Short mmCIF file of C-alpha atoms in Angstrom, two decimals:
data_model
loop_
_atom_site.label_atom_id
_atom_site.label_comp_id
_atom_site.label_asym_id
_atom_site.label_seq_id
_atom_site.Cartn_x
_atom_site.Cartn_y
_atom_site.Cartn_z
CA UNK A 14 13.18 -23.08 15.49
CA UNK A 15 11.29 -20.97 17.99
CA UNK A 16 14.06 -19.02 18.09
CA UNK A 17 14.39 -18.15 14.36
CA UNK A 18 10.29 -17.50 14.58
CA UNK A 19 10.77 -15.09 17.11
CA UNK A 20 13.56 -13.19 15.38
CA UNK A 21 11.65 -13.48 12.21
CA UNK A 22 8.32 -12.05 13.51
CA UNK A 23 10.35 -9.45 15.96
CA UNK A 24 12.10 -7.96 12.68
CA UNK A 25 8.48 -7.96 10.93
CA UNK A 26 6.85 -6.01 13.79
CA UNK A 27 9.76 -3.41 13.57
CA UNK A 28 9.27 -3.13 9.48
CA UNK A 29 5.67 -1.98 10.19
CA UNK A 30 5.67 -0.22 13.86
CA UNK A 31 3.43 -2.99 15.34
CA UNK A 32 3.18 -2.57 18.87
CA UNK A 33 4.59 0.85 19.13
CA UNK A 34 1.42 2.34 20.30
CA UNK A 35 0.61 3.98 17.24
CA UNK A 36 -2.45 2.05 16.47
CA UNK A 37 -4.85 -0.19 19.06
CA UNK A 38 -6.21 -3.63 17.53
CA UNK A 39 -7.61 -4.39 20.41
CA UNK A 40 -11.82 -4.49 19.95
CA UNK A 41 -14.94 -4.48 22.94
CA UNK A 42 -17.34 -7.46 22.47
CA UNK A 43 -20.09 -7.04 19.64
CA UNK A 44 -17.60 -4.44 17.71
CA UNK A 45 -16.26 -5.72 14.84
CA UNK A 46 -14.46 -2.43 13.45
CA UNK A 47 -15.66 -1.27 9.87
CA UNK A 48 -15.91 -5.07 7.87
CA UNK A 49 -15.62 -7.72 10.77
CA UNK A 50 -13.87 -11.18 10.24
CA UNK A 51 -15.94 -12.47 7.48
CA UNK A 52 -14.71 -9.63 5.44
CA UNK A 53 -12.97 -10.12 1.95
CA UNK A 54 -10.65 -6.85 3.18
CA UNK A 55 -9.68 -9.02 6.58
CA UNK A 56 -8.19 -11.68 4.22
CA UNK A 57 -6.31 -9.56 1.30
CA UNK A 58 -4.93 -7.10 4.21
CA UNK A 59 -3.75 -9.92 6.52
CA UNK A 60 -0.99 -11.12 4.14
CA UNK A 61 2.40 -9.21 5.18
CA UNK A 62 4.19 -10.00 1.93
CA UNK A 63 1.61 -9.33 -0.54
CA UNK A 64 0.87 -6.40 1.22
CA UNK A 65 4.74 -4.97 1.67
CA UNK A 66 5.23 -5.82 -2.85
CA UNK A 67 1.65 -3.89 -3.40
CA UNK A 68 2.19 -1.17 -0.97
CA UNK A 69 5.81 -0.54 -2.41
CA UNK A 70 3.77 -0.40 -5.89
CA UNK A 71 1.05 1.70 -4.95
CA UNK A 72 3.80 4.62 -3.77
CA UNK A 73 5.30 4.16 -7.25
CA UNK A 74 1.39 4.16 -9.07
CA UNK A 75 0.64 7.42 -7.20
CA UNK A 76 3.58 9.54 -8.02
CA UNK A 77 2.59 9.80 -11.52
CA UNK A 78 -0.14 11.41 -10.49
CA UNK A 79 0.91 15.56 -10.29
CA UNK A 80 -1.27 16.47 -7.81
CA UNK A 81 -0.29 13.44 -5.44
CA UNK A 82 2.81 13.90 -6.03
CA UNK A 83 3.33 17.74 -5.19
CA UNK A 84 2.38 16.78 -1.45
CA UNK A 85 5.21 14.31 -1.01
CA UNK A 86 7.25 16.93 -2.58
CA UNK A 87 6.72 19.91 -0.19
CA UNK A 88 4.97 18.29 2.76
CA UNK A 89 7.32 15.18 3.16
CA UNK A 90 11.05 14.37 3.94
CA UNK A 91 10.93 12.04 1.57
CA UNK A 92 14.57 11.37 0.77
CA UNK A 93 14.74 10.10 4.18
CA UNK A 94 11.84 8.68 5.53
CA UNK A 95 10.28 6.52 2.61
CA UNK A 96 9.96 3.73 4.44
CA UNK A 97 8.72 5.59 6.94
CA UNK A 98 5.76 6.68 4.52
CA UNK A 99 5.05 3.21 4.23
CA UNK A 100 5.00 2.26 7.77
CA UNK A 101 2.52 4.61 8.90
CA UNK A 102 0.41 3.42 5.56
CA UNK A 103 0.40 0.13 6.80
CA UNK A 104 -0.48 1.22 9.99
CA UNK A 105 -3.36 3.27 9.16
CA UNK A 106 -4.62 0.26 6.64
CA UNK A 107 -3.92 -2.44 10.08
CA UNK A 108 -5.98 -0.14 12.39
CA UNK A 109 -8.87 0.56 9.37
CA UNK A 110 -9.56 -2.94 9.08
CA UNK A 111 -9.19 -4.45 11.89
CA UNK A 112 -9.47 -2.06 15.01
CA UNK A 113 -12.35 -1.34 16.22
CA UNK A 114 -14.92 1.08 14.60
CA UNK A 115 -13.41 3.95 17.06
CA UNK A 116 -9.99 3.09 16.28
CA UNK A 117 -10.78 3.48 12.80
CA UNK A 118 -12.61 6.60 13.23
CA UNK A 119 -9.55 8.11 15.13
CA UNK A 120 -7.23 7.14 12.77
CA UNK A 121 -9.63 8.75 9.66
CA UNK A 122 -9.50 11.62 11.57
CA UNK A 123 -6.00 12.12 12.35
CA UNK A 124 -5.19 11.62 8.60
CA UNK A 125 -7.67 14.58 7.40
CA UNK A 126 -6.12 16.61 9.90
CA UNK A 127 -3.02 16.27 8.56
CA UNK A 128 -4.57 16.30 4.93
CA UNK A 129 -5.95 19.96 6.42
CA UNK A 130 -2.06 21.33 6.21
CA UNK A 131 -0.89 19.43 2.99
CA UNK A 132 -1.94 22.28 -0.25
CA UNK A 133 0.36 24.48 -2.40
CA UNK A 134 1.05 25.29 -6.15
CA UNK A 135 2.68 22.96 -8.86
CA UNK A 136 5.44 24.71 -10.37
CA UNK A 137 2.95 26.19 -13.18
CA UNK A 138 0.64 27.32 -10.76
CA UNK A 139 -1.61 25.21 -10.50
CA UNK A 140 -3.22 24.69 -6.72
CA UNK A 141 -3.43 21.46 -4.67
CA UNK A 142 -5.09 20.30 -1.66
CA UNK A 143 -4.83 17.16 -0.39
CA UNK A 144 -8.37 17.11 0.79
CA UNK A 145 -9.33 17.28 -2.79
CA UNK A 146 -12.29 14.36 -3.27
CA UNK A 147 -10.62 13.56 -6.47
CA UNK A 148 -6.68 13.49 -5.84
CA UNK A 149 -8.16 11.41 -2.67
CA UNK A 150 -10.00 8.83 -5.21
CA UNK A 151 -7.15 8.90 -6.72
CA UNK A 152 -4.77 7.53 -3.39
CA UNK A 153 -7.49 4.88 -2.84
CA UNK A 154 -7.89 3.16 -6.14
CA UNK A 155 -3.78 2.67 -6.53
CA UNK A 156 -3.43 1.43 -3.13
CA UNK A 157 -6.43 -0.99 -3.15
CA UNK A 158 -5.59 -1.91 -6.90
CA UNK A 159 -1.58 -3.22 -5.70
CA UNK A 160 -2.77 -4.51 -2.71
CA UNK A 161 -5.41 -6.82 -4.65
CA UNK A 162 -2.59 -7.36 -7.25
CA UNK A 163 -0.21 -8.46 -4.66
CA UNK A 164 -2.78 -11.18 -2.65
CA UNK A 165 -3.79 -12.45 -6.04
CA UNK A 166 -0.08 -12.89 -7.05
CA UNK A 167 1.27 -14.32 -3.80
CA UNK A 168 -1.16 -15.31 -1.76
CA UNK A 169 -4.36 -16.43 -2.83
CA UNK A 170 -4.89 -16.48 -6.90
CA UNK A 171 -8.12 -18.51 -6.56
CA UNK A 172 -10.14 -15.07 -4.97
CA UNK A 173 -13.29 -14.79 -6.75
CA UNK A 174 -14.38 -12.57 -8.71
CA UNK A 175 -17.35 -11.77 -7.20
CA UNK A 176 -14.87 -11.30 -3.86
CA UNK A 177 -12.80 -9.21 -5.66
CA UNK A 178 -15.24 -7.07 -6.24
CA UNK A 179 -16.34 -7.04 -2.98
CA UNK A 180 -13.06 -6.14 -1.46
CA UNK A 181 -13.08 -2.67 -3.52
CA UNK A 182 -16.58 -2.36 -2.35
CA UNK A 183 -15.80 -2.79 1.47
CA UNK A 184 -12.83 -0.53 1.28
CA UNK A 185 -14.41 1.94 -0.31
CA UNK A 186 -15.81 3.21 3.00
CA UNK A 187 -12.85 4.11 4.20
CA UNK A 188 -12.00 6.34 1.43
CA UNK A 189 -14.99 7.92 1.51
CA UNK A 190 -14.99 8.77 5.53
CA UNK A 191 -12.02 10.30 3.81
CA UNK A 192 -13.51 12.79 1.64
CA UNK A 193 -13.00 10.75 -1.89
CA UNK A 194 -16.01 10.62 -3.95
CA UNK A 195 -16.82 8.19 -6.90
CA UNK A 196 -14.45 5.58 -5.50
CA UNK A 197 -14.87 2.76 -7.99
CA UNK A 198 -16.40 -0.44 -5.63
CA UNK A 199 -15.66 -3.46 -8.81
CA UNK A 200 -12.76 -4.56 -10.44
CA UNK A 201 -14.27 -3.19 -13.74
CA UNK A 202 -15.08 0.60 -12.64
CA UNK A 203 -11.51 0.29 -11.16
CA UNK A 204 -9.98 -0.33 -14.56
CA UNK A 205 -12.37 1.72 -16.25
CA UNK A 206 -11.27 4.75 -13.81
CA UNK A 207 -7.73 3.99 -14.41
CA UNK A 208 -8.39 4.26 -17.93
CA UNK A 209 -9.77 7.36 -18.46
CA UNK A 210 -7.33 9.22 -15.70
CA UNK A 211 -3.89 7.99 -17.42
CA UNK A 212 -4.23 11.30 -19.61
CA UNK A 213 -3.32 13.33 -16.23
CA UNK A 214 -0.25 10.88 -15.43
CA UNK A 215 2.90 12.05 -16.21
CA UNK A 216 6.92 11.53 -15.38
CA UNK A 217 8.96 14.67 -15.12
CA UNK A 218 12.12 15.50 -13.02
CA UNK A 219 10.11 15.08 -9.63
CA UNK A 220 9.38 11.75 -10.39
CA UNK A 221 12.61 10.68 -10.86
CA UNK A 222 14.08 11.72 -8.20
CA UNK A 223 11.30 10.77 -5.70
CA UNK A 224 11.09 7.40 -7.29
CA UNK A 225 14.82 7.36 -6.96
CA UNK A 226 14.28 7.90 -3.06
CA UNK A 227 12.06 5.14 -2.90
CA UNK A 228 14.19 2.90 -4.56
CA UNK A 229 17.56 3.87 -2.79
CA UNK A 230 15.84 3.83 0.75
CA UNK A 231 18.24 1.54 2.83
CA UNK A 232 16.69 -1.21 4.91
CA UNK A 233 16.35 -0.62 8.72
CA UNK A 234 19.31 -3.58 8.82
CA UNK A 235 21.24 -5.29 7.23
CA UNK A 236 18.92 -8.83 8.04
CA UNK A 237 16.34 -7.33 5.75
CA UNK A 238 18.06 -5.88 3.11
CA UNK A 239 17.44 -8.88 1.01
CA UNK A 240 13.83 -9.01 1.85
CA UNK A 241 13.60 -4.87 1.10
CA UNK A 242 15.39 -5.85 -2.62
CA UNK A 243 13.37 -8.76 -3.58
CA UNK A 244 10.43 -6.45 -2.18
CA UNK A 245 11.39 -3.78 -4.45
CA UNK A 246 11.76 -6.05 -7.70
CA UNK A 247 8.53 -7.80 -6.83
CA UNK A 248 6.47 -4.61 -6.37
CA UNK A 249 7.66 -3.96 -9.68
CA UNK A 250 7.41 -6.47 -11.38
CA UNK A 251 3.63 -5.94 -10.08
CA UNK A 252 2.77 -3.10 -11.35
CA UNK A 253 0.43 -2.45 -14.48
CA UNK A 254 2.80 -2.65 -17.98
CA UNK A 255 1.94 1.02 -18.88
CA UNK A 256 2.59 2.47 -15.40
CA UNK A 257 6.47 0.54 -15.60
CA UNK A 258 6.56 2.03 -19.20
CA UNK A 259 5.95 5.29 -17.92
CA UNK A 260 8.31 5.08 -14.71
CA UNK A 261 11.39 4.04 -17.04
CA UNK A 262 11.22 0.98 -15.09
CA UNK A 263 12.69 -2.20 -16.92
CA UNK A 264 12.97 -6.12 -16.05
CA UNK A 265 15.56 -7.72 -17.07
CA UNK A 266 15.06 -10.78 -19.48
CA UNK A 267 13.96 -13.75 -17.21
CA UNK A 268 13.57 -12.04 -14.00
CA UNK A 269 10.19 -11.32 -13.53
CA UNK A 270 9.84 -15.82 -13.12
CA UNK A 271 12.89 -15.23 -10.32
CA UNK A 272 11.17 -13.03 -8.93
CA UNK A 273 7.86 -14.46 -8.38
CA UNK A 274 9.64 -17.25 -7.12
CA UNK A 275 11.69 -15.70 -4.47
CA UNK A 276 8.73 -13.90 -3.19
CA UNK A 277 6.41 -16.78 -2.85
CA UNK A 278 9.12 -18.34 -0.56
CA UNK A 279 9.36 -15.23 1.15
CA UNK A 280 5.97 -15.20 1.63
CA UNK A 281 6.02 -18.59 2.90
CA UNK A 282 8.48 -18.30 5.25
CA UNK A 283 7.17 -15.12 6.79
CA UNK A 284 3.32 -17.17 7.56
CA UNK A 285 5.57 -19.28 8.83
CA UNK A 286 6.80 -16.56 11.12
CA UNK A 287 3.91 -14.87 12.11
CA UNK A 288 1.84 -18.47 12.69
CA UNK A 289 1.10 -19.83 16.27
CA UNK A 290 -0.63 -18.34 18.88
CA UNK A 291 -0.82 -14.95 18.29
CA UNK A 292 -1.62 -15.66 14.86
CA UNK A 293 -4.31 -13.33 14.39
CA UNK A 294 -2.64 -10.43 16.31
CA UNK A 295 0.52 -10.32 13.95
CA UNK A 296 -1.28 -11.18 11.28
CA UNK A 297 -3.29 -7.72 11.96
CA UNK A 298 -0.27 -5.88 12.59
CA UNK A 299 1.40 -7.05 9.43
#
């Protein structure tokens, strides 16, 4: 059983880039990174599943924004490194929450650099810039909105809602060390925001075929290609009814229960996994 642990949590560790030097979890005495332990954002972040179905639906909430979209577009290799995308989100939201307040800093840093390089035009001429407060507002809120979906869903639906509003509060700081402004820090200003920006959503030919990369992305082997698919199905099955409505994106009749089911077991298996003694190390790098 060891064995099949080992394998498990070796194949998890790949998924994400844990331990390939690309972020440092490791924290001096009396630094407790942004939120420390007691943290609402320690618990909804340390889930691997939930956090794989609502990152996977957060890159699918995003693209219908223009703006966001545009960067992926002519910044990105995005028909081949998707996944990759993902990992180093995951890595940046691993090293944000639980490395230490310099980590954090360095890894804020490094992404506004990059954010520095990532402008253009939309094919109608409108401008871009990824350092835009807004567009960044915009990043935040669908990432921390799936991610709370998917702990809720699969991990923990008993959260508070008092600690669901703290976790968009908490998080918040990193998005503004970002540059966003007005990041929504409850569950209702989140809605509320999502509300009133669904007139600037749209699906056009981009879309398609970037939400067609996402989906067609093949798994790094063939061991997780039935984790990727259920992942996939999950993370939309997750996502709000109008943003499926407006990425085409259909269940079929009696899935979404299959679903659920599948990835709770998942999910159960994989804490499974990652349990023992480095518990709170993989748990981090998940």
């Amino acid at each position: 059983m060891n064995t099949v642990r080992q394998t498990i949590a070796k194949q998890v560790r790949a998924l994400t880039g844990a331990g390939d030097g690309a972020i440092d979890l490791n924290r001096p005495p009396g630094d407790d990174g942004l939120f420390g332990p007691g943290s609402v954002s320690w618990r909804v972040h340390g889930d691997f599943t939930s956090m794989m179905i609502g990152g996977t639906a957060a890159l699918m909430l995003q693209m219908l924004h223009p703006l966001a979209l545009a960067g992926v577009w002519d910044h990105s290799n995005f028909q081949r490194d998707m996944l990759g995308r993902l990992k180093r989100t995951a890595q940046f939201i691993a090293g944000t929450t639980y490395g230490a307040t310099g980590e954090a800093d360095r890894l804020i840093a490094r992404v506004r650099a990059i954010h520095d390089r990532v402008h253009g035009t939309l094919p109608d001429g409108t401008p871009y810039d990824a350092n835009d407060p807004a567009l960044l507002t915009w990043i935040h809120v669908a990432e921390v909105r799936m991610f709370l979906s998917g702990y809720l869903r699969y991990r923990n639906p008993a959260l508070t809602a008092a600690e669901q509003d703290r976790y968009f509060a908490e998080y918040a700081e990193v998005a503004r060390r970002l540059g966003a402004t007005d990041v929504p820090t409850s569950r209702r200003e989140v809605e509320t925001y999502l509300h009133d920006l669904r007139p600037q959503l749209r699906f056009d030919e981009r879309t398609r075929i970037v939400l067609h990369a996402l989906q067609s992305q093949p798994a790094p082997n063939l061991a997780m290609r039935p984790f990727g698919d259920l992942t996939m199905r999950a993370a939309i099955d997750l996502l709000p009814p109008w943003a499926r409505t407006m990425l085409h994106l259909r269940e079929r009749p009696g899935e979404a229960p299959l679903v659920r089911a599948g990835a709770r077991g998942v999910g159960r298996v994989l804490r499974w996994a990652l349990s023992g003694r480095n518990a709170e190390a993989q748990a981090r790098r998940a």
